[in-house]
Amino acid sequence: MRKIKLIWDFRGIGAEKTAEHHEIHLKEYIKAEDLSINITGFEIKNELHAIAYMVVEEADMISVRDALRPHRGEVYS
């Protein structure tokens, strides 16, 4: 089954800290919902752009998307 990487974009001076903090909430959601995959992270794209992400099974993507409203998604490899 394919895995989908759900992505939240954060921009501005505090983007790095916001993305880092958002990952904490993603981990809490995974635990609360007992999701099968536990892949999360945050990446700094540049000084004014950072992302937080979580990876979900394709079958779980719609329910997680509707609950957490990510900005975008992509196939995870």
Tab-separated table of N, CA, C and O in Angstrom:
chain	number	residue	atom	x	y	z
A	1	MET	N	0.838	-1.181	0.000
A	1	MET	CA	0.000	0.000	0.000
A	1	MET	C	0.883	1.245	0.000
A	1	MET	O	1.897	1.293	0.691
A	2	ARG	N	0.460	2.251	-0.764
A	2	ARG	CA	1.245	3.482	-0.838
A	2	ARG	C	1.162	4.268	0.467
A	2	ARG	O	0.184	4.193	1.196
A	3	LYS	N	2.198	5.030	0.696
A	3	LYS	CA	2.247	5.915	1.855
A	3	LYS	C	2.183	7.357	1.340
A	3	LYS	O	2.766	7.683	0.308
A	4	ILE	N	1.472	8.202	2.071
A	4	ILE	CA	1.299	9.588	1.687
A	4	ILE	C	1.925	10.491	2.747
A	4	ILE	O	1.691	10.315	3.946
A	5	LYS	N	2.712	11.451	2.306
A	5	LYS	CA	3.346	12.421	3.197
A	5	LYS	C	2.468	13.674	3.200
A	5	LYS	O	2.320	14.341	2.176
A	6	LEU	N	1.843	13.965	4.339
A	6	LEU	CA	1.023	15.155	4.504
A	6	LEU	C	1.911	16.272	5.039
A	6	LEU	O	2.692	16.059	5.982
A	7	ILE	N	1.795	17.456	4.442
A	7	ILE	CA	2.754	18.531	4.704
A	7	ILE	C	2.036	19.810	5.135
A	7	ILE	O	1.050	20.214	4.525
A	8	TRP	N	2.578	20.442	6.171
A	8	TRP	CA	2.120	21.750	6.631
A	8	TRP	C	3.264	22.730	6.424
A	8	TRP	O	4.382	22.491	6.878
A	9	ASP	N	2.991	23.827	5.719
A	9	ASP	CA	3.994	24.863	5.449
A	9	ASP	C	3.883	25.979	6.477
A	9	ASP	O	2.771	26.414	6.813
A	10	PHE	N	5.028	26.452	6.937
A	10	PHE	CA	5.083	27.590	7.846
A	10	PHE	C	6.079	28.593	7.283
A	10	PHE	O	7.164	28.209	6.860
A	11	ARG	N	5.664	29.848	7.263
A	11	ARG	CA	6.513	30.891	6.675
A	11	ARG	C	6.678	32.050	7.644
A	11	ARG	O	5.817	32.307	8.472
A	12	GLY	N	7.796	32.722	7.530
A	12	GLY	CA	8.063	33.885	8.360
A	12	GLY	C	9.225	33.649	9.300
A	12	GLY	O	9.870	32.596	9.270
A	13	ILE	N	9.467	34.609	10.150
A	13	ILE	CA	10.645	34.556	11.021
A	13	ILE	C	10.593	33.366	11.976
A	13	ILE	O	11.597	32.745	12.240
A	14	GLY	N	9.422	33.021	12.487
A	14	GLY	CA	9.302	31.927	13.447
A	14	GLY	C	8.947	30.588	12.827
A	14	GLY	O	8.527	29.673	13.534
A	15	ALA	N	9.125	30.445	11.514
A	15	ALA	CA	8.696	29.226	10.819
A	15	ALA	C	9.348	27.964	11.390
A	15	ALA	O	8.680	26.946	11.574
A	16	GLU	N	10.633	28.022	11.682
A	16	GLU	CA	11.341	26.836	12.181
A	16	GLU	C	10.754	26.354	13.504
A	16	GLU	O	10.440	25.170	13.665
A	17	LYS	N	10.580	27.256	14.439
A	17	LYS	CA	10.046	26.877	15.756
A	17	LYS	C	8.598	26.414	15.655
A	17	LYS	O	8.192	25.486	16.358
A	18	THR	N	7.824	27.048	14.784
A	18	THR	CA	6.432	26.648	14.612
A	18	THR	C	6.342	25.242	14.038
A	18	THR	O	5.552	24.414	14.511
A	19	ALA	N	7.142	24.945	13.023
A	19	ALA	CA	7.144	23.605	12.427
A	19	ALA	C	7.595	22.565	13.445
A	19	ALA	O	7.012	21.484	13.539
A	20	GLU	N	8.620	22.881	14.208
A	20	GLU	CA	9.121	21.968	15.241
A	20	GLU	C	8.030	21.686	16.277
A	20	GLU	O	7.815	20.546	16.677
A	21	HIS	N	7.312	22.719	16.681
A	21	HIS	CA	6.235	22.545	17.661
A	21	HIS	C	5.057	21.772	17.054
A	21	HIS	O	4.448	20.937	17.724
A	22	HIS	N	4.749	22.041	15.801
A	22	HIS	CA	3.633	21.350	15.142
A	22	HIS	C	3.882	19.838	15.097
A	22	HIS	O	2.949	19.047	15.231
A	23	GLU	N	5.134	19.444	14.922
A	23	GLU	CA	5.455	18.020	14.897
A	23	GLU	C	5.052	17.343	16.210
A	23	GLU	O	4.598	16.195	16.210
A	24	ILE	N	5.176	18.037	17.315
A	24	ILE	CA	4.767	17.478	18.611
A	24	ILE	C	3.292	17.107	18.574
A	24	ILE	O	2.888	16.025	19.002
A	25	HIS	N	2.473	17.997	18.017
A	25	HIS	CA	1.033	17.733	17.922
A	25	HIS	C	0.727	16.590	16.954
A	25	HIS	O	-0.199	15.814	17.184
A	26	LEU	N	1.510	16.475	15.895
A	26	LEU	CA	1.312	15.362	14.960
A	26	LEU	C	1.590	14.030	15.659
A	26	LEU	O	0.847	13.063	15.480
A	27	LYS	N	2.635	13.982	16.461
A	27	LYS	CA	2.949	12.766	17.215
A	27	LYS	C	1.842	12.430	18.214
A	27	LYS	O	1.488	11.258	18.385
A	28	GLU	N	1.291	13.444	18.843
A	28	GLU	CA	0.176	13.227	19.773
A	28	GLU	C	-1.041	12.663	19.039
A	28	GLU	O	-1.721	11.776	19.547
A	29	TYR	N	-1.304	13.178	17.845
A	29	TYR	CA	-2.439	12.702	17.051
A	29	TYR	C	-2.244	11.233	16.664
A	29	TYR	O	-3.167	10.430	16.772
A	30	ILE	N	-1.047	10.887	16.229
A	30	ILE	CA	-0.749	9.502	15.845
A	30	ILE	C	-1.003	8.567	17.022
A	30	ILE	O	-1.616	7.508	16.861
A	31	LYS	N	-0.566	8.960	18.191
A	31	LYS	CA	-0.761	8.132	19.381
A	31	LYS	C	-2.242	8.039	19.752
A	31	LYS	O	-2.755	6.956	20.039
A	32	ALA	N	-2.942	9.165	19.727
A	32	ALA	CA	-4.353	9.194	20.096
A	32	ALA	C	-5.216	8.375	19.142
A	32	ALA	O	-6.168	7.713	19.557
A	33	GLU	N	-4.864	8.411	17.849
A	33	GLU	CA	-5.651	7.700	16.837
A	33	GLU	C	-5.120	6.294	16.568
A	33	GLU	O	-5.679	5.579	15.746
A	34	ASP	N	-4.028	5.920	17.217
A	34	ASP	CA	-3.419	4.604	17.069
A	34	ASP	C	-3.146	4.258	15.605
A	34	ASP	O	-3.494	3.187	15.124
A	35	LEU	N	-2.514	5.209	14.896
A	35	LEU	CA	-2.186	4.990	13.486
A	35	LEU	C	-1.015	4.012	13.366
A	35	LEU	O	-0.154	3.939	14.239
A	36	SER	N	-0.992	3.275	12.270
A	36	SER	CA	0.000	2.208	12.108
A	36	SER	C	1.400	2.731	11.790
A	36	SER	O	2.382	2.055	12.060
A	37	ILE	N	1.506	3.913	11.200
A	37	ILE	CA	2.817	4.469	10.844
A	37	ILE	C	3.131	5.610	11.791
A	37	ILE	O	2.276	6.428	12.102
A	38	ASN	N	4.380	5.667	12.235
A	38	ASN	CA	4.801	6.716	13.161
A	38	ASN	C	5.981	7.474	12.570
A	38	ASN	O	7.058	7.512	13.143
A	39	ILE	N	5.760	8.067	11.393
A	39	ILE	CA	6.814	8.843	10.737
A	39	ILE	C	6.380	10.301	10.718
A	39	ILE	O	5.360	10.642	10.123
A	40	THR	N	7.139	11.141	11.400
A	40	THR	CA	6.890	12.576	11.407
A	40	THR	C	8.227	13.279	11.294
A	40	THR	O	9.280	12.661	11.417
A	41	GLY	N	8.171	14.584	11.093
A	41	GLY	CA	9.401	15.351	11.072
A	41	GLY	C	9.140	16.794	10.747
A	41	GLY	O	8.001	17.199	10.513
A	42	PHE	N	10.214	17.555	10.749
A	42	PHE	CA	10.147	18.922	10.259
A	42	PHE	C	11.439	19.212	9.518
A	42	PHE	O	12.478	18.611	9.788
A	43	GLU	N	11.346	20.075	8.528
A	43	GLU	CA	12.505	20.424	7.706
A	43	GLU	C	12.541	21.931	7.526
A	43	GLU	O	11.496	22.561	7.352
A	44	ILE	N	13.721	22.468	7.539
A	44	ILE	CA	13.915	23.883	7.279
A	44	ILE	C	14.264	24.013	5.798
A	44	ILE	O	15.277	23.476	5.352
A	45	LYS	N	13.413	24.698	5.064
A	45	LYS	CA	13.644	24.885	3.628
A	45	LYS	C	14.546	26.087	3.376
A	45	LYS	O	15.409	26.040	2.520
A	46	ASN	N	14.318	27.165	4.083
A	46	ASN	CA	15.199	28.332	4.085
A	46	ASN	C	14.890	29.132	5.338
A	46	ASN	O	14.082	28.698	6.164
A	47	GLU	N	15.484	30.289	5.495
A	47	GLU	CA	15.333	31.020	6.759
A	47	GLU	C	13.911	31.494	7.026
A	47	GLU	O	13.561	31.799	8.168
A	48	LEU	N	13.057	31.506	6.003
A	48	LEU	CA	11.680	31.965	6.179
A	48	LEU	C	10.639	30.908	5.816
A	48	LEU	O	9.457	31.230	5.704
A	49	HIS	N	11.056	29.680	5.632
A	49	HIS	CA	10.113	28.609	5.259
A	49	HIS	C	10.546	27.293	5.899
A	49	HIS	O	11.689	26.864	5.755
A	50	ALA	N	9.613	26.685	6.611
A	50	ALA	CA	9.851	25.365	7.207
A	50	ALA	C	8.575	24.552	7.052
A	50	ALA	O	7.489	25.107	6.859
A	51	ILE	N	8.722	23.244	7.108
A	51	ILE	CA	7.560	22.365	7.012
A	51	ILE	C	7.549	21.380	8.174
A	51	ILE	O	8.596	21.048	8.731
A	52	ALA	N	6.351	20.940	8.510
A	52	ALA	CA	6.168	19.790	9.394
A	52	ALA	C	5.435	18.761	8.555
A	52	ALA	O	4.668	19.117	7.650
A	53	TYR	N	5.685	17.474	8.810
A	53	TYR	CA	5.028	16.453	8.006
A	53	TYR	C	4.761	15.205	8.824
A	53	TYR	O	5.368	14.973	9.859
A	54	MET	N	3.816	14.428	8.319
A	54	MET	CA	3.573	13.095	8.853
A	54	MET	C	3.246	12.189	7.675
A	54	MET	O	2.721	12.634	6.655
A	55	VAL	N	3.575	10.921	7.815
A	55	VAL	CA	3.326	9.941	6.767
A	55	VAL	C	2.202	9.027	7.235
A	55	VAL	O	2.204	8.568	8.375
A	56	VAL	N	1.247	8.789	6.330
A	56	VAL	CA	0.107	7.928	6.637
A	56	VAL	C	-0.085	6.911	5.527
A	56	VAL	O	0.366	7.114	4.403
A	57	GLU	N	-0.755	5.822	5.856
A	57	GLU	CA	-1.154	4.856	4.832
A	57	GLU	C	-2.191	5.529	3.941
A	57	GLU	O	-2.992	6.345	4.405
A	58	GLU	N	-2.192	5.185	2.675
A	58	GLU	CA	-3.139	5.787	1.745
A	58	GLU	C	-4.586	5.590	2.216
A	58	GLU	O	-5.419	6.478	2.075
A	59	ALA	N	-4.882	4.456	2.826
A	59	ALA	CA	-6.234	4.172	3.307
A	59	ALA	C	-6.662	5.119	4.425
A	59	ALA	O	-7.856	5.382	4.594
A	60	ASP	N	-5.713	5.646	5.181
A	60	ASP	CA	-6.011	6.562	6.286
A	60	ASP	C	-5.971	8.036	5.868
A	60	ASP	O	-6.337	8.914	6.643
A	61	MET	N	-5.517	8.301	4.649
A	61	MET	CA	-5.239	9.662	4.235
A	61	MET	C	-6.459	10.579	4.303
A	61	MET	O	-6.377	11.692	4.822
A	62	ILE	N	-7.612	10.140	3.832
A	62	ILE	CA	-8.794	11.003	3.787
A	62	ILE	C	-9.214	11.426	5.193
A	62	ILE	O	-9.458	12.610	5.450
A	63	SER	N	-9.279	10.486	6.114
A	63	SER	CA	-9.723	10.831	7.470
A	63	SER	C	-8.714	11.740	8.175
A	63	SER	O	-9.103	12.684	8.864
A	64	VAL	N	-7.431	11.487	7.989
A	64	VAL	CA	-6.411	12.335	8.605
A	64	VAL	C	-6.425	13.720	7.948
A	64	VAL	O	-6.368	14.742	8.627
A	65	ARG	N	-6.541	13.746	6.628
A	65	ARG	CA	-6.599	15.029	5.917
A	65	ARG	C	-7.764	15.876	6.407
A	65	ARG	O	-7.615	17.067	6.677
A	66	ASP	N	-8.930	15.255	6.531
A	66	ASP	CA	-10.112	16.003	6.966
A	66	ASP	C	-9.985	16.487	8.406
A	66	ASP	O	-10.462	17.562	8.750
A	67	ALA	N	-9.327	15.708	9.251
A	67	ALA	CA	-9.173	16.087	10.659
A	67	ALA	C	-8.098	17.156	10.862
A	67	ALA	O	-8.267	18.077	11.658
A	68	LEU	N	-6.987	17.057	10.133
A	68	LEU	CA	-5.830	17.915	10.398
A	68	LEU	C	-5.575	18.989	9.352
A	68	LEU	O	-4.752	19.876	9.575
A	69	ARG	N	-6.201	18.891	8.204
A	69	ARG	CA	-6.148	19.892	7.132
A	69	ARG	C	-4.728	20.318	6.740
A	69	ARG	O	-4.356	21.488	6.885
A	70	PRO	N	-3.923	19.389	6.247
A	70	PRO	CA	-2.582	19.756	5.783
A	70	PRO	C	-2.673	20.688	4.576
A	70	PRO	O	-3.701	20.747	3.906
A	71	HIS	N	-1.598	21.387	4.295
A	71	HIS	CA	-1.564	22.295	3.157
A	71	HIS	C	-1.390	21.556	1.838
A	71	HIS	O	-1.855	22.009	0.802
A	72	ARG	N	-0.708	20.415	1.889
A	72	ARG	CA	-0.477	19.648	0.661
A	72	ARG	C	-0.028	18.244	1.035
A	72	ARG	O	0.192	17.936	2.207
A	73	GLY	N	0.116	17.406	0.030
A	73	GLY	CA	0.571	16.051	0.244
A	73	GLY	C	1.305	15.533	-0.970
A	73	GLY	O	1.209	16.112	-2.053
A	74	GLU	N	2.060	14.451	-0.775
A	74	GLU	CA	2.782	13.828	-1.878
A	74	GLU	C	2.997	12.359	-1.543
A	74	GLU	O	2.934	11.972	-0.374
A	75	VAL	N	3.243	11.584	-2.563
A	75	VAL	CA	3.526	10.165	-2.350
A	75	VAL	C	4.882	10.055	-1.663
A	75	VAL	O	5.850	10.714	-2.059
A	76	TYR	N	4.937	9.270	-0.614
A	76	TYR	CA	6.158	9.072	0.177
A	76	TYR	C	6.904	7.864	-0.350
A	76	TYR	O	6.335	6.809	-0.583
A	77	SER	N	8.193	8.043	-0.568
A	77	SER	CA	8.980	6.908	-1.051
A	77	SER	C	10.121	6.588	-0.124
A	77	SER	O	10.551	7.338	0.662
